[in-house]
mmCIF file of C-alpha atoms in Angstrom:
data_model
loop_
_atom_site.group_PDB
_atom_site.id
_atom_site.type_symbol
_atom_site.label_atom_id
_atom_site.label_comp_id
_atom_site.label_asym_id
_atom_site.label_seq_id
_atom_site.Cartn_x
_atom_site.Cartn_y
_atom_site.Cartn_z
ATOM 1 C CA UNK X 1 24.053 -84.743 18.021
ATOM 2 C CA UNK X 2 20.117 -85.081 18.158
ATOM 3 C CA UNK X 3 18.551 -86.328 21.519
ATOM 4 C CA UNK X 4 16.692 -89.330 20.955
ATOM 5 C CA UNK X 5 14.624 -90.435 24.228
ATOM 6 C CA UNK X 6 13.102 -94.033 24.494
ATOM 7 C CA UNK X 7 10.075 -92.460 26.732
ATOM 8 C CA UNK X 8 8.782 -89.200 28.043
ATOM 9 C CA UNK X 9 10.930 -86.738 29.912
ATOM 10 C CA UNK X 10 9.332 -85.076 32.611
ATOM 11 C CA UNK X 11 10.407 -81.729 33.323
ATOM 12 C CA UNK X 12 10.019 -80.817 37.131
ATOM 13 C CA UNK X 13 10.706 -76.878 37.207
ATOM 14 C CA UNK X 14 11.557 -74.751 34.813
ATOM 15 C CA UNK X 15 13.110 -71.885 35.548
ATOM 16 C CA UNK X 16 16.363 -70.476 34.976
ATOM 17 C CA UNK X 17 18.412 -73.859 35.199
ATOM 18 C CA UNK X 18 15.201 -76.026 33.926
ATOM 19 C CA UNK X 19 14.779 -73.284 31.187
ATOM 20 C CA UNK X 20 17.884 -73.661 29.716
ATOM 21 C CA UNK X 21 17.887 -77.251 29.442
ATOM 22 C CA UNK X 22 14.748 -77.118 27.620
ATOM 23 C CA UNK X 23 16.136 -74.699 25.319
ATOM 24 C CA UNK X 24 19.231 -76.846 24.546
ATOM 25 C CA UNK X 25 17.570 -79.878 24.124
ATOM 26 C CA UNK X 26 14.602 -78.492 21.534
ATOM 27 C CA UNK X 27 17.380 -77.186 20.061
ATOM 28 C CA UNK X 28 19.247 -80.593 20.039
ATOM 29 C CA UNK X 29 16.046 -81.926 18.420
ATOM 30 C CA UNK X 30 14.466 -83.485 20.768
ATOM 31 C CA UNK X 31 10.940 -84.486 19.922
ATOM 32 C CA UNK X 32 8.406 -81.858 22.055
ATOM 33 C CA UNK X 33 5.655 -84.436 22.192
ATOM 34 C CA UNK X 34 7.932 -86.285 24.173
ATOM 35 C CA UNK X 35 8.674 -83.245 26.779
ATOM 36 C CA UNK X 36 6.068 -82.781 29.741
ATOM 37 C CA UNK X 37 6.747 -79.824 32.306
ATOM 38 C CA UNK X 38 5.561 -80.241 35.773
ATOM 39 C CA UNK X 39 5.598 -76.360 37.071
ATOM 40 C CA UNK X 40 2.709 -74.343 38.419
ATOM 41 C CA UNK X 41 3.766 -71.086 37.114
ATOM 42 C CA UNK X 42 6.831 -71.395 33.914
ATOM 43 C CA UNK X 43 8.522 -67.776 33.861
ATOM 44 C CA UNK X 44 6.795 -65.812 30.549
ATOM 45 C CA UNK X 45 9.787 -66.710 28.620
ATOM 46 C CA UNK X 46 9.638 -70.148 29.072
ATOM 47 C CA UNK X 47 6.110 -69.956 29.203
ATOM 48 C CA UNK X 48 6.355 -69.194 25.522
ATOM 49 C CA UNK X 49 9.029 -71.355 24.760
ATOM 50 C CA UNK X 50 6.263 -73.713 25.480
ATOM 51 C CA UNK X 51 3.245 -72.744 23.697
ATOM 52 C CA UNK X 52 4.943 -71.962 20.497
ATOM 53 C CA UNK X 53 5.979 -76.034 20.713
ATOM 54 C CA UNK X 54 3.003 -77.271 22.190
ATOM 55 C CA UNK X 55 4.050 -78.921 25.021
ATOM 56 C CA UNK X 56 2.415 -80.345 27.805
ATOM 57 C CA UNK X 57 2.699 -77.990 31.120
ATOM 58 C CA UNK X 58 0.688 -77.637 34.813
ATOM 59 C CA UNK X 59 0.842 -78.787 37.897
ATOM 60 C CA UNK X 60 0.299 -81.965 37.441
ATOM 61 C CA UNK X 61 0.532 -83.523 33.666
ATOM 62 C CA UNK X 62 -0.292 -86.786 32.615
ATOM 63 C CA UNK X 63 2.456 -89.453 30.872
ATOM 64 C CA UNK X 64 1.015 -91.664 28.439
ATOM 65 C CA UNK X 65 3.426 -94.024 30.091
ATOM 66 C CA UNK X 66 6.194 -93.947 32.961
ATOM 67 C CA UNK X 67 9.098 -91.188 32.053
ATOM 68 C CA UNK X 68 12.515 -92.218 30.273
ATOM 69 C CA UNK X 69 13.822 -89.909 33.218
ATOM 70 C CA UNK X 70 12.728 -87.192 35.551
ATOM 71 C CA UNK X 71 14.913 -83.753 35.461
ATOM 72 C CA UNK X 72 14.513 -82.356 38.849
ATOM 73 C CA UNK X 73 15.176 -78.997 38.278
ATOM 74 C CA UNK X 74 13.829 -77.573 41.458
ATOM 75 C CA UNK X 75 14.886 -74.859 44.777
ATOM 76 C CA UNK X 76 17.255 -77.951 46.684
ATOM 77 C CA UNK X 77 14.571 -76.745 50.042
ATOM 78 C CA UNK X 78 11.864 -78.108 47.980
ATOM 79 C CA UNK X 79 13.754 -81.619 46.263
ATOM 80 C CA UNK X 80 11.949 -83.837 49.134
ATOM 81 C CA UNK X 81 8.599 -83.110 48.770
ATOM 82 C CA UNK X 82 8.074 -83.088 45.065
ATOM 83 C CA UNK X 83 9.757 -86.008 44.845
ATOM 84 C CA UNK X 84 7.719 -88.021 47.912
ATOM 85 C CA UNK X 85 4.547 -86.019 44.869
ATOM 86 C CA UNK X 86 6.473 -87.400 41.471
ATOM 87 C CA UNK X 87 7.405 -90.935 42.819
ATOM 88 C CA UNK X 88 4.463 -93.109 41.596
ATOM 89 C CA UNK X 89 5.028 -91.899 38.130
ATOM 90 C CA UNK X 90 8.580 -93.335 38.577
ATOM 91 C CA UNK X 91 8.820 -96.853 36.558
ATOM 92 C CA UNK X 92 11.426 -99.588 36.368
ATOM 93 C CA UNK X 93 13.173 -97.995 33.915
ATOM 94 C CA UNK X 94 13.233 -94.249 35.157
ATOM 95 C CA UNK X 95 16.218 -93.362 35.766
ATOM 96 C CA UNK X 96 15.905 -89.737 37.972
ATOM 97 C CA UNK X 97 18.494 -86.925 37.436
ATOM 98 C CA UNK X 98 18.435 -84.158 39.594
ATOM 99 C CA UNK X 99 20.117 -80.699 39.547
ATOM 100 C CA UNK X 100 18.995 -79.174 43.251
ATOM 101 C CA UNK X 101 21.769 -78.135 44.428
ATOM 102 C CA UNK X 102 23.360 -79.721 47.124
ATOM 103 C CA UNK X 103 20.933 -82.405 47.730
ATOM 104 C CA UNK X 104 22.916 -85.933 48.309
ATOM 105 C CA UNK X 105 22.381 -89.159 46.267
ATOM 106 C CA UNK X 106 20.993 -90.637 49.596
ATOM 107 C CA UNK X 107 18.128 -88.229 50.277
ATOM 108 C CA UNK X 108 17.368 -87.955 46.576
ATOM 109 C CA UNK X 109 16.802 -91.537 46.450
ATOM 110 C CA UNK X 110 14.994 -92.528 49.995
ATOM 111 C CA UNK X 111 11.282 -90.668 48.809
ATOM 112 C CA UNK X 112 11.386 -92.624 45.486
ATOM 113 C CA UNK X 113 11.180 -96.730 45.280
ATOM 114 C CA UNK X 114 14.234 -98.842 46.274
ATOM 115 C CA UNK X 115 15.586 -99.818 43.445
ATOM 116 C CA UNK X 116 15.579 -96.273 41.765
ATOM 117 C CA UNK X 117 18.236 -95.141 39.451
ATOM 118 C CA UNK X 118 19.856 -91.584 40.462
ATOM 119 C CA UNK X 119 21.720 -89.659 39.030
ATOM 120 C CA UNK X 120 22.794 -86.056 40.931
ATOM 121 C CA UNK X 121 24.022 -83.068 38.926
ATOM 122 C CA UNK X 122 26.017 -80.128 39.697
ATOM 123 C CA UNK X 123 25.754 -77.433 36.511
ATOM 124 C CA UNK X 124 26.661 -73.846 36.354
ATOM 125 C CA UNK X 125 25.232 -70.733 35.046
ATOM 126 C CA UNK X 126 26.722 -70.470 31.679
ATOM 127 C CA UNK X 127 25.028 -73.092 30.578
ATOM 128 C CA UNK X 128 22.147 -70.644 30.419
ATOM 129 C CA UNK X 129 23.997 -69.631 26.986
ATOM 130 C CA UNK X 130 25.630 -73.394 26.080
ATOM 131 C CA UNK X 131 28.834 -72.694 27.844
ATOM 132 C CA UNK X 132 28.292 -74.636 31.030
ATOM 133 C CA UNK X 133 29.930 -77.439 32.501
ATOM 134 C CA UNK X 134 28.261 -80.195 34.907
ATOM 135 C CA UNK X 135 29.878 -82.689 36.850
ATOM 136 C CA UNK X 136 27.816 -86.049 37.976
ATOM 137 C CA UNK X 137 27.960 -88.820 40.496
ATOM 138 C CA UNK X 138 25.482 -91.841 39.635
ATOM 139 C CA UNK X 139 24.424 -93.978 42.400
ATOM 140 C CA UNK X 140 24.769 -98.505 41.785
ATOM 141 C CA UNK X 141 21.408 -98.763 40.232
ATOM 142 C CA UNK X 142 22.113 -96.068 37.246
ATOM 143 C CA UNK X 143 22.754 -98.666 34.032
ATOM 144 C CA UNK X 144 25.147 -97.302 31.474
ATOM 145 C CA UNK X 145 22.218 -96.415 28.603
ATOM 146 C CA UNK X 146 20.654 -94.185 31.301
ATOM 147 C CA UNK X 147 23.806 -92.621 32.021
ATOM 148 C CA UNK X 148 24.589 -91.801 28.197
ATOM 149 C CA UNK X 149 21.308 -90.603 28.280
ATOM 150 C CA UNK X 150 21.812 -88.425 30.974
ATOM 151 C CA UNK X 151 25.283 -87.263 29.620
ATOM 152 C CA UNK X 152 23.384 -86.246 26.473
ATOM 153 C CA UNK X 153 20.860 -84.415 27.804
ATOM 154 C CA UNK X 154 23.346 -81.937 29.899
ATOM 155 C CA UNK X 155 25.355 -81.636 26.794
ATOM 156 C CA UNK X 156 22.966 -79.671 25.029
ATOM 157 C CA UNK X 157 24.476 -76.817 27.711
ATOM 158 C CA UNK X 158 27.796 -77.364 27.767
ATOM 159 C CA UNK X 159 30.965 -80.105 29.319
ATOM 160 C CA UNK X 160 29.676 -82.826 31.415
ATOM 161 C CA UNK X 161 32.303 -84.887 33.503
ATOM 162 C CA UNK X 162 31.733 -88.062 35.475
ATOM 163 C CA UNK X 163 33.163 -88.856 38.470
ATOM 164 C CA UNK X 164 32.793 -91.688 40.879
ATOM 165 C CA UNK X 165 32.958 -90.128 44.350
ATOM 166 C CA UNK X 166 30.357 -88.322 45.697
ATOM 167 C CA UNK X 167 32.307 -86.286 48.165
ATOM 168 C CA UNK X 168 33.973 -84.403 45.228
ATOM 169 C CA UNK X 169 30.777 -82.542 44.596
ATOM 170 C CA UNK X 170 31.273 -80.163 47.603
ATOM 171 C CA UNK X 171 34.758 -79.371 45.918
ATOM 172 C CA UNK X 172 32.639 -79.077 42.492
ATOM 173 C CA UNK X 173 30.227 -76.835 43.771
ATOM 174 C CA UNK X 174 32.819 -74.742 45.271
ATOM 175 C CA UNK X 175 35.118 -74.423 42.383
ATOM 176 C CA UNK X 176 32.050 -74.289 39.150
ATOM 177 C CA UNK X 177 29.350 -74.508 40.543
ATOM 178 C CA UNK X 178 29.860 -70.839 42.864
ATOM 179 C CA UNK X 179 32.922 -70.126 40.152
ATOM 180 C CA UNK X 180 30.883 -67.965 37.934
ATOM 181 C CA UNK X 181 29.952 -65.125 40.674
ATOM 182 C CA UNK X 182 34.127 -65.416 41.848
ATOM 183 C CA UNK X 183 34.764 -64.159 37.737
ATOM 184 C CA UNK X 184 31.724 -61.570 38.242
ATOM 185 C CA UNK X 185 33.269 -59.870 40.885
ATOM 186 C CA UNK X 186 36.943 -59.840 39.205
ATOM 187 C CA UNK X 187 34.841 -58.190 36.544
ATOM 188 C CA UNK X 188 33.457 -55.384 39.001
ATOM 189 C CA UNK X 189 37.211 -55.244 40.694
ATOM 190 C CA UNK X 190 38.635 -54.853 37.266
ATOM 191 C CA UNK X 191 35.740 -51.989 36.514
ATOM 192 C CA UNK X 192 36.320 -50.058 40.388
ATOM 193 C CA UNK X 193 40.134 -50.188 39.441
ATOM 194 C CA UNK X 194 39.461 -48.514 36.127
ATOM 195 C CA UNK X 195 37.636 -46.143 37.205
ATOM 196 C CA UNK X 196 40.308 -45.514 39.873
ATOM 197 C CA UNK X 197 42.814 -44.861 37.448
ATOM 198 C CA UNK X 198 40.954 -42.162 35.406
ATOM 199 C CA UNK X 199 39.133 -44.345 32.904
ATOM 200 C CA UNK X 200 35.091 -43.066 32.811
ATOM 201 C CA UNK X 201 32.293 -45.506 33.921
ATOM 202 C CA UNK X 202 30.994 -46.475 30.520
ATOM 203 C CA UNK X 203 35.072 -46.946 28.880
ATOM 204 C CA UNK X 204 35.559 -49.086 32.355
ATOM 205 C CA UNK X 205 33.080 -51.424 32.415
ATOM 206 C CA UNK X 206 33.141 -52.052 28.785
ATOM 207 C CA UNK X 207 37.468 -52.830 29.262
ATOM 208 C CA UNK X 208 36.193 -54.613 32.718
ATOM 209 C CA UNK X 209 33.660 -56.853 30.926
ATOM 210 C CA UNK X 210 35.666 -57.596 27.262
ATOM 211 C CA UNK X 211 38.852 -58.447 28.798
ATOM 212 C CA UNK X 212 37.498 -61.140 30.734
ATOM 213 C CA UNK X 213 35.106 -62.522 28.504
ATOM 214 C CA UNK X 214 37.596 -62.735 25.725
ATOM 215 C CA UNK X 215 40.570 -64.332 27.917
ATOM 216 C CA UNK X 216 37.929 -67.331 28.889
ATOM 217 C CA UNK X 217 36.820 -67.368 25.546
ATOM 218 C CA UNK X 218 40.735 -67.683 24.276
ATOM 219 C CA UNK X 219 41.390 -70.125 27.592
ATOM 220 C CA UNK X 220 38.257 -72.507 25.570
ATOM 221 C CA UNK X 221 39.895 -72.145 22.499
ATOM 222 C CA UNK X 222 43.606 -72.331 23.107
ATOM 223 C CA UNK X 223 45.591 -75.446 23.370
ATOM 224 C CA UNK X 224 47.516 -73.931 26.374
ATOM 225 C CA UNK X 225 46.792 -74.049 29.916
ATOM 226 C CA UNK X 226 46.388 -71.330 32.003
ATOM 227 C CA UNK X 227 49.678 -70.959 32.979
ATOM 228 C CA UNK X 228 50.703 -71.077 29.556
ATOM 229 C CA UNK X 229 48.696 -68.433 28.675
ATOM 230 C CA UNK X 230 49.673 -66.119 31.126
ATOM 231 C CA UNK X 231 53.385 -66.421 30.672
ATOM 232 C CA UNK X 232 52.751 -66.044 27.035
ATOM 233 C CA UNK X 233 50.938 -63.052 27.644
ATOM 234 C CA UNK X 234 53.484 -61.093 30.264
ATOM 235 C CA UNK X 235 56.426 -59.522 28.910
ATOM 236 C CA UNK X 236 59.723 -58.935 31.134
ATOM 237 C CA UNK X 237 59.583 -56.341 32.906
ATOM 238 C CA UNK X 238 56.375 -54.689 31.132
ATOM 239 C CA UNK X 239 52.955 -53.202 32.342
ATOM 240 C CA UNK X 240 51.318 -56.865 33.152
ATOM 241 C CA UNK X 241 54.558 -57.870 34.304
ATOM 242 C CA UNK X 242 54.470 -55.440 37.231
ATOM 243 C CA UNK X 243 51.298 -56.123 37.958
ATOM 244 C CA UNK X 244 51.266 -59.591 38.511
ATOM 245 C CA UNK X 245 54.027 -58.831 40.857
ATOM 246 C CA UNK X 246 51.114 -57.615 43.040
ATOM 247 C CA UNK X 247 48.780 -60.059 42.352
ATOM 248 C CA UNK X 248 51.327 -62.847 43.219
ATOM 249 C CA UNK X 249 52.745 -61.403 45.870
ATOM 250 C CA UNK X 250 53.296 -64.081 48.268
ATOM 251 C CA UNK X 251 50.144 -66.240 46.304
ATOM 252 C CA UNK X 252 48.180 -63.401 47.696
ATOM 253 C CA UNK X 253 45.729 -64.049 44.796
ATOM 254 C CA UNK X 254 45.559 -68.128 45.324
ATOM 255 C CA UNK X 255 45.468 -68.167 49.153
ATOM 256 C CA UNK X 256 42.265 -66.280 48.857
ATOM 257 C CA UNK X 257 40.678 -68.111 46.115
ATOM 258 C CA UNK X 258 41.728 -71.407 48.104
ATOM 259 C CA UNK X 259 40.125 -69.724 51.552
ATOM 260 C CA UNK X 260 37.098 -69.258 49.342
ATOM 261 C CA UNK X 261 36.532 -72.130 47.717
ATOM 262 C CA UNK X 262 36.852 -73.943 51.249
ATOM 263 C CA UNK X 263 34.462 -71.633 52.568
ATOM 264 C CA UNK X 264 32.121 -72.757 49.653
ATOM 265 C CA UNK X 265 32.633 -76.171 50.160
ATOM 266 C CA UNK X 266 31.898 -76.331 53.771
ATOM 267 C CA UNK X 267 28.801 -74.839 53.416
ATOM 268 C CA UNK X 268 28.203 -76.721 50.672
ATOM 269 C CA UNK X 269 28.375 -79.940 53.379
ATOM 270 C CA UNK X 270 26.267 -78.167 55.895
ATOM 271 C CA UNK X 271 23.578 -77.826 53.062
ATOM 272 C CA UNK X 272 23.834 -81.471 52.204
ATOM 273 C CA UNK X 273 23.793 -82.387 55.740
#
């Protein structure tokens, strides 16, 4: 799907996530002449991409007209200050799309014009390779075309899901926003277990990484859910069954993850307030 906008796009912040989005947009055919980047210090890799496409970037780029969309991709602590600076650039048809974690719709809208359309989005780090998932919630001023435009932009780096209740965003952050770190820790733990079972370090690391990556790819491509896939790979009285007896004893792993997600959601609520 080629991306076409009815006005300029202002990307505020071109760090890891902002840069990943930019790469996705350009790969999907977004005209670089319509993109403007507000960032006083671009990372080297993004700087090369920007220069190669002739994109206007700087601390305060001048736009030919009010932007169709402003994508806020700065650290949450900077969001309020940055929004106050860019508020005069907001036009009557502008939608502000924020990926600043933990910033509520109310806090995002506060420095902006009273009827500004605002979308709060929570992507995750696999967006860097086009395999992310982003959950969005919109305020009452977002029109259907603006909603579709935001979805198209976010779909450049993975799946997009909308929710109606902003309160769900704390749980979303805990499951998918923080979730990649849980998977990376699983790989670390499998690698360590391999070492303790006698594998050489390089082989243990390779097996753990490839196994988790391959299982994820299979899960994505399969028509079956995770429970069915687990059952299919578990032969009665086999090695996998023996291992799962340990992992599933008294729902130990489920309970541990439930505690972890609850703790992350709690912290998200604290940061939001």
